[in-house]
Amino acid sequence: MVDYGHALEFGAFITPSAATPEAPVLLSQVAEASGLDLVTFQDHPYQPAFLDTWTLMSFVAARTSSIRIAPNVLNVPLRPPAVVARAAASIDLLSGGRFDLGLGAGGFWDAIEAMGGTRLTPGQAVTALGEAIDLIRELWRTDERRGVFTDGKFHPVHGAKRGPRPAHDIPIHIGAYKPRMLALTGRKGDGWLPSLGYLQPGDLAKGNAAIDEAAESAGRDPREVRRLLNIGQLAADPQEFAERLARLAIDDGIGTFIIAADDPNLLQRFGEDVAPAVRELVTAERGTRGVDAAPVRSAAALAARRDGIAYDDVPAGLRAIEPGDFDYGDVRATYMRGGRPGLVLQPSSSEQVAEALAFARRHPELPLAVRSGGHGISGRSTNDGGIVIDLRSLDEIEVFDADRRLVRIGPGARWAQVAAALGEHGWALTSGDYGGVGVGGLATAGGIGLLAREHGLTIDHLRAAEVVLADGSIVRTDASTHPDLFWAIRGAGANVGIVTAFEFEVDEVGQVGYAQLAFQVDDVAEFLEGYGRIVEESPRDLTLFLLTGGPRPGQPQVVQLYGIVDSDDPDTIIARLQPFAELAPLVQQSVQLTTYPQIMANADLGPQHGAGEPHSRSGLIEHVTPAFAAAVERMLQSGAVPFFQLRAVGGAVADVAEDATAYAHRSANFSVAALGSHPDRLDAQWRTLADHVDGMYLSFDSSERPERIAEAFPPATLTRLRRVKATYDPTCVFRDNFAIEPAESDAA
């Protein structure tokens, strides 16, 4: 007797008949309505009487909503694995993660050109199928940047591009009978899928033994391999049928039963009568024998766990992604920084955020990162070996008072999504310049965006927030409720809690002019001065950013300006831009009458696979003075700064009092940012600007220097922040993102 402890599943094996092409689709819908877990189809592309399996599976996926879909099994010799990988990932993405992949050796290995058209020996067929499995899985690993290179004898690839990545970790089930194929299943398969009609008494036990031995020799737990079985109707009476299947589950470890039937009544009885009876019988038997449930994670995944994390203590229901999990490659890094956290928690509610934070508090020695979109240039939304609380599931965007233009937005939403949702009402909320940035980080640091000079910072539109505090309590804060917390959130929010919902008052914004201008510049300092002067003299409806880098040998210096004129009048737009056009020769220009949502739809909202460590410095200035401009030109000529940016602030930003929010540098007209690949060279060059800047914008500075806190916050602001920190986070739970010491530490 062998019972691997798998949760029981039941499926259907439906003939893909082309005679009545709608029939397999309707039968799949019957299977789904009857509660079956899986619907499968044989793959015989050489059969003119059958529909193409891939086409049919895609159609079934579109006509169903919950049932999983799989080939039973795919004919690998006639299905090139590189094509299979992309087809499988595509149907998995389109179906919402409902695809399983069944593979079989098939009978057409003589079609492989690598063998010169000769039929493969059984050993060669095993090798070819193993290569196919490896190649398919490697092509799904999109977190790796380099192309796929294999030296396989049957399926070699040299530089194949990866992707797309499936919606979930697609299990690969192998249809196998012979010893070498069974051993391959144990080493590399996620499931064994034979048909009962092809087996002799004792073959299930022999097959299980061969798979188990191979799995253990490969360092795997045999329970990682699900045992599936294609069956016919073993008995007319549902209870007798259920008892026979229960014995197969208990004695032979079968976890998935797939009935071959094209009769809708039989499928209905199988799902509604037989399956529940089998589950009841097996549950009772397991209870008396004390059978352990099959592990959720493989032995390899468990071996990838980092020291010092109580993985088994993660609260039930809280999604946790570990280093060995399939999804880990898509959550470990940010837009610009590579990371290898020990655990990524993805709560789906404020209560789960509190649970995640409680778990993190039990690991005070580990780094803690809180992530919204993961774009942050500062890189503090990932770490190495620590815990990340990833808020991407808290992405609701809701209009709750249309008359007052009040909206509630979750921290995990991206600004492109926010712009699109608000644009439906003719509204906008200033929010940086890239739609892939997450709401949470930007909306607690400040929010210097393309509408800043007219509409202020993002934080200036915040009217209330829901916050999970360091002790796990959930509070609502606004100007009259926890006012000191509300003050701190707007500019230093990462120090006092995790905001799980923002309530903003947004602006009416219609069509706007969006300009992208590139200049050939001979005198960078003079150009910078001119840009600064014109921006300050311009009406507030213009917000224009400047971007450039170090000169390239043999090429002219190019400076780019981009931004918005909030007007739908072409003449007004051109009038606002004309003074800039006179600063230097234009080498490229684009001026469009468009909408804010279209401008912010400039981002890939998919997974982020940053690498390395970002090195950036940030500052704020009131004016682009000749001395500042000259210092910038020298810094650019050093070659240490390939990216330099000035963002226009001023205007409406300065209408807010210096002490109204934790973002205090309201008199600044420009934000300065510089990025470099080498921190020492970058810092050395940045020091040449130190006498010209006052303050910094937190999200653009990756420095870990202790003195950066005093640079970021004026003395009065920092004193107040330390008092707030002492009230809401006295033990410094939030210590890894521009951490401020609580006021009580003075005495110590």
XYZ file of C-alpha atoms in Angstrom, residues 1-4 192 196 202-206 208 227 229 244-255:
26
model
C 0.000 0.000 0.000
C 1.224 3.477 -0.872
C -0.630 6.757 -0.372
C 1.235 9.930 -1.289
C 2.820 10.271 -13.909
C -5.438 1.842 -16.732
C 0.884 -4.966 -10.369
C 2.059 -2.421 -12.963
C 0.963 0.553 -10.827
C 3.021 -0.708 -7.893
C 6.035 -1.356 -10.130
C 5.433 3.804 -8.428
C 0.003 10.028 -9.772
C -4.715 7.703 -14.077
C -12.842 0.878 -6.499
C -11.317 4.319 -7.074
C -10.777 4.773 -3.340
C -8.769 1.540 -3.276
C -6.620 2.823 -6.163
C -5.968 6.003 -4.212
C -5.146 4.252 -0.950
C -3.299 1.229 -2.325
C -1.633 2.683 -5.426
C -1.303 6.379 -4.599
C -3.505 7.700 -7.398
C -4.319 11.344 -6.753
